[in-house]
């Protein structure tokens, strides 16, 4: 009998909703603000910046190290300078493709709502990601260009131009895709674009090896300037889009 009464009481109380408290929401907000203030006093933006390295998937670094090692091996086994620099130039877009998914993650996996709930804004998060990926790409490119300059008979300025132009063109194209196609297929578009640039550059290098002669360096310099300006414009556009997207999210939840 006693067990039957206890079982019935549990069923009754399980179906009874908790009584609301008039000051419950206010207390929750106050406690939440206290926790937020305590967290804000502990984490600076610099700490937040360096902690983001841990959120970038390790396979990105493995891909870039692998690309760097393959290029370095090619430098030591290929003796034709024009052929070697053509291969390195065509391979530089692969560095962009290995890390572009880390920038597009918010669009592809729809994690913007989670990121907006943190202390730092969605715009700050995207700027941090772009800076980290950009700095690491520059590090790998610098190592590649230094080794290329030591191994090849051409000048270091020419090496920098030949490697950076396809890299910047791929950066510009991928950022343009992310700014105009915010959907799950954008990574595939970026990969297709990067491979297309590598393929076209490889074909042009094969048919017209004279593009790596000193007389054609001014064409590469012009492309470098155009691509660099394009990358800067697309980065600013992406940051502006992040701010607009954040405002839209807030307006939809008012």
Coordinates of C-alpha atoms in Angstrom, one line a residue:
X1 CA 0.0 0.0 0.0
X2 CA 2.8 2.4 1.0
X3 CA 4.6 1.7 -2.3
X4 CA 1.5 2.3 -4.3
X5 CA 0.9 5.7 -2.6
X6 CA 4.5 6.8 -3.3
X7 CA 4.3 5.8 -6.9
X8 CA 1.0 7.7 -7.4
X9 CA 2.4 10.8 -5.6
X10 CA 5.5 10.8 -7.9
X11 CA 3.2 10.6 -11.0
X12 CA 1.1 13.5 -9.7
X13 CA 4.0 15.8 -8.9
X14 CA 5.8 14.9 -12.1
X15 CA 2.9 16.3 -14.1
X16 CA 2.6 19.5 -12.0
X17 CA 4.6 22.4 -13.5
X18 CA 6.8 24.4 -11.2
X19 CA 5.3 27.5 -9.8
X20 CA 6.8 30.6 -11.5
X21 CA 8.6 33.2 -9.4
X22 CA 8.1 36.8 -10.2
X23 CA 11.7 37.7 -9.4
X24 CA 13.1 34.5 -11.0
X25 CA 14.0 36.0 -14.4
X26 CA 15.5 39.1 -12.7
X27 CA 17.7 36.9 -10.4
X28 CA 18.8 34.8 -13.4
X29 CA 19.9 38.0 -15.3
X30 CA 21.7 39.3 -12.3
X31 CA 23.6 36.0 -11.7
X32 CA 24.4 35.8 -15.4
X33 CA 25.8 39.3 -15.4
X34 CA 28.0 38.5 -12.4
X35 CA 29.4 35.4 -14.1
X36 CA 30.0 37.3 -17.4
X37 CA 31.8 40.1 -15.5
X38 CA 34.0 37.6 -13.7
X39 CA 34.8 35.9 -17.0
X40 CA 35.6 39.3 -18.7
X41 CA 38.0 40.2 -16.0
X42 CA 39.9 36.9 -16.6
X43 CA 40.2 36.7 -20.4
X44 CA 41.7 39.4 -22.5
X45 CA 41.6 39.7 -26.2
X46 CA 45.2 38.7 -26.5
X47 CA 44.5 35.5 -24.5
X48 CA 41.4 34.9 -26.7
X49 CA 43.6 35.4 -29.8
X50 CA 46.2 32.8 -28.8
X51 CA 43.6 30.4 -27.6
X52 CA 42.1 30.3 -31.1
X53 CA 45.1 28.4 -32.3
X54 CA 43.8 25.4 -30.4
X55 CA 40.5 25.5 -32.3
X56 CA 42.1 25.3 -35.7
X57 CA 42.1 21.7 -36.7
X58 CA 45.5 20.0 -36.7
X59 CA 45.1 18.6 -40.1
X60 CA 45.4 22.1 -41.5
X61 CA 48.9 22.3 -40.2
X62 CA 49.7 18.8 -41.4
X63 CA 48.5 19.6 -44.9
X64 CA 50.6 22.8 -45.1
X65 CA 53.7 21.0 -43.7
X66 CA 53.2 18.3 -46.2
X67 CA 52.9 20.8 -49.1
X68 CA 56.1 22.5 -47.9
X69 CA 58.0 19.3 -47.6
X70 CA 57.0 18.2 -51.1
X71 CA 58.0 21.6 -52.6
X72 CA 61.4 21.4 -50.7
X73 CA 62.0 17.9 -52.0
X74 CA 61.3 19.1 -55.5
X75 CA 63.8 22.0 -55.1
X76 CA 66.6 19.5 -54.3
X77 CA 65.8 17.1 -57.1
X78 CA 64.9 19.4 -60.0
X79 CA 67.7 21.3 -61.6
X80 CA 65.9 23.4 -64.2
X81 CA 65.2 26.8 -62.5
X82 CA 62.3 27.8 -64.7
X83 CA 60.7 24.3 -64.4
X84 CA 61.1 24.3 -60.6
X85 CA 59.7 27.8 -60.1
X86 CA 56.8 27.0 -62.4
X87 CA 55.9 24.0 -60.2
X88 CA 56.3 26.0 -57.0
X89 CA 54.2 28.8 -58.4
X90 CA 51.4 26.3 -59.4
X91 CA 51.6 24.7 -55.9
X92 CA 51.2 27.8 -53.9
X93 CA 47.4 27.9 -54.2
X94 CA 47.3 24.6 -52.3
X95 CA 48.4 26.4 -49.2
X96 CA 45.3 28.6 -49.4
X97 CA 43.0 25.6 -50.0
X98 CA 44.4 23.7 -47.0
X99 CA 43.1 26.4 -44.6
X100 CA 40.1 28.1 -46.3
X101 CA 37.7 25.7 -44.5
X102 CA 38.7 27.2 -41.2
X103 CA 37.5 30.7 -42.3
X104 CA 34.3 29.4 -43.9
X105 CA 33.4 27.2 -40.9
X106 CA 30.7 29.6 -39.6
X107 CA 29.0 29.6 -43.0
X108 CA 29.3 25.9 -43.7
X109 CA 28.4 24.5 -40.2
X110 CA 26.1 27.3 -39.2
X111 CA 27.8 28.0 -35.9
X112 CA 27.3 31.7 -36.0
X113 CA 24.6 31.6 -33.3
X114 CA 27.0 29.9 -30.9
X115 CA 29.8 32.3 -31.6
X116 CA 27.5 35.3 -31.1
X117 CA 26.8 34.1 -27.6
X118 CA 30.4 34.5 -26.5
X119 CA 32.0 37.7 -25.1
X120 CA 33.8 38.6 -28.3
X121 CA 31.8 39.5 -31.3
X122 CA 31.4 37.4 -34.5
X123 CA 33.4 40.1 -36.3
X124 CA 36.3 39.8 -33.8
X125 CA 36.3 36.1 -34.2
X126 CA 36.5 36.2 -38.0
X127 CA 39.3 38.8 -37.8
X128 CA 41.2 36.6 -35.4
X129 CA 40.8 33.5 -37.7
X130 CA 41.8 35.5 -40.8
X131 CA 44.9 36.8 -38.9
X132 CA 46.0 33.4 -37.6
X133 CA 45.5 31.7 -40.9
X134 CA 47.2 34.6 -42.8
X135 CA 50.2 34.6 -40.4
X136 CA 50.7 30.9 -40.7
X137 CA 50.4 31.0 -44.5
X138 CA 52.9 33.8 -44.6
X139 CA 55.3 31.7 -42.4
X140 CA 55.1 28.7 -44.7
X141 CA 55.5 30.9 -47.8
X142 CA 58.5 32.7 -46.3
X143 CA 60.2 29.4 -45.5
X144 CA 59.5 28.2 -49.1
X145 CA 60.7 31.4 -50.6
X146 CA 63.9 31.5 -48.6
X147 CA 64.8 27.9 -49.5
X148 CA 63.9 28.6 -53.2
X149 CA 66.1 31.7 -53.2
X150 CA 69.0 29.7 -51.9
X151 CA 68.5 26.8 -54.3
X152 CA 67.6 28.6 -57.5
X153 CA 69.7 30.8 -59.6
X154 CA 67.1 33.5 -60.0
X155 CA 66.8 36.6 -57.7
X156 CA 64.8 36.5 -54.5
X157 CA 62.5 39.3 -55.7
X158 CA 61.5 37.2 -58.7
X159 CA 60.9 34.2 -56.4
X160 CA 58.7 36.2 -54.2
X161 CA 56.6 37.5 -57.1
X162 CA 56.3 34.2 -58.8
X163 CA 55.1 32.4 -55.7
X164 CA 52.9 35.2 -54.2
X165 CA 50.9 36.0 -57.3
X166 CA 49.0 32.7 -57.6
X167 CA 48.7 32.6 -53.8
X168 CA 47.1 36.0 -53.7
X169 CA 44.9 35.3 -56.7
X170 CA 43.6 32.2 -55.0
X171 CA 43.1 34.2 -51.7
X172 CA 41.1 36.8 -53.7
X173 CA 39.0 34.2 -55.4
X174 CA 38.2 32.2 -52.3
X175 CA 37.3 35.4 -50.3
X176 CA 35.1 36.5 -53.2
X177 CA 33.3 33.1 -53.1
X178 CA 32.8 33.3 -49.4
X179 CA 31.4 36.8 -49.6
X180 CA 28.9 35.9 -52.4
X181 CA 28.0 32.2 -51.7
X182 CA 27.3 31.8 -47.9
X183 CA 26.3 28.1 -48.2
X184 CA 27.6 24.7 -47.5
X185 CA 29.0 24.3 -51.1
X186 CA 31.3 27.3 -50.8
X187 CA 34.3 25.1 -49.8
X188 CA 33.9 23.1 -53.0
X189 CA 33.7 26.3 -55.0
X190 CA 37.0 27.4 -53.4
X191 CA 38.7 24.1 -54.0
X192 CA 37.6 24.1 -57.7
X193 CA 38.8 27.7 -58.1
X194 CA 42.2 27.0 -56.5
X195 CA 42.8 23.9 -58.6
X196 CA 41.7 25.8 -61.7
X197 CA 44.3 28.5 -61.0
X198 CA 47.0 25.9 -60.5
X199 CA 46.0 24.0 -63.7
X200 CA 45.9 27.2 -65.8
X201 CA 49.2 28.4 -64.5
X202 CA 50.8 25.0 -65.1
X203 CA 49.5 24.9 -68.7
X204 CA 50.7 28.4 -69.4
X205 CA 54.1 27.6 -67.9
X206 CA 54.4 24.5 -70.0
X207 CA 53.4 26.2 -73.3
X208 CA 55.0 29.6 -72.7
X209 CA 58.0 29.1 -70.4
X210 CA 59.1 32.7 -71.3
X211 CA 56.7 34.1 -68.7
X212 CA 59.4 33.4 -66.1
X213 CA 62.0 35.4 -68.0
X214 CA 63.2 38.8 -66.6
X215 CA 61.6 40.7 -69.4
X216 CA 58.1 39.5 -68.3
X217 CA 58.5 40.4 -64.6
X218 CA 56.5 43.6 -64.9
X219 CA 53.4 41.6 -65.8
X220 CA 53.8 39.6 -62.6
X221 CA 54.3 42.8 -60.6
X222 CA 51.0 44.2 -62.0
X223 CA 49.2 41.0 -61.2
X224 CA 50.7 41.1 -57.7
X225 CA 49.4 44.6 -57.1
X226 CA 45.9 43.9 -58.4
X227 CA 45.6 40.6 -56.5
X228 CA 46.8 42.3 -53.2
X229 CA 44.3 45.1 -53.5
X230 CA 41.6 42.6 -54.3
X231 CA 42.4 40.5 -51.2
X232 CA 42.3 43.6 -49.0
X233 CA 38.9 44.7 -50.4
X234 CA 37.4 41.3 -49.9
X235 CA 38.7 41.0 -46.4
X236 CA 37.1 44.4 -45.5
X237 CA 33.9 43.2 -47.2
X238 CA 33.9 40.0 -45.2
X239 CA 34.3 41.9 -42.0
X240 CA 31.5 44.3 -43.0
X241 CA 29.3 41.3 -43.9
X242 CA 30.0 39.7 -40.5
X243 CA 28.8 42.9 -38.8
X244 CA 25.7 43.1 -40.9
X245 CA 25.0 39.4 -40.3
X246 CA 25.3 40.0 -36.6
X247 CA 22.9 42.9 -36.7
X248 CA 20.4 40.9 -38.7
X249 CA 20.6 38.2 -36.1
X250 CA 19.8 40.6 -33.3
X251 CA 17.0 42.3 -35.2
X252 CA 15.4 38.9 -35.9
X253 CA 15.4 38.1 -32.2
X254 CA 14.0 41.4 -30.9

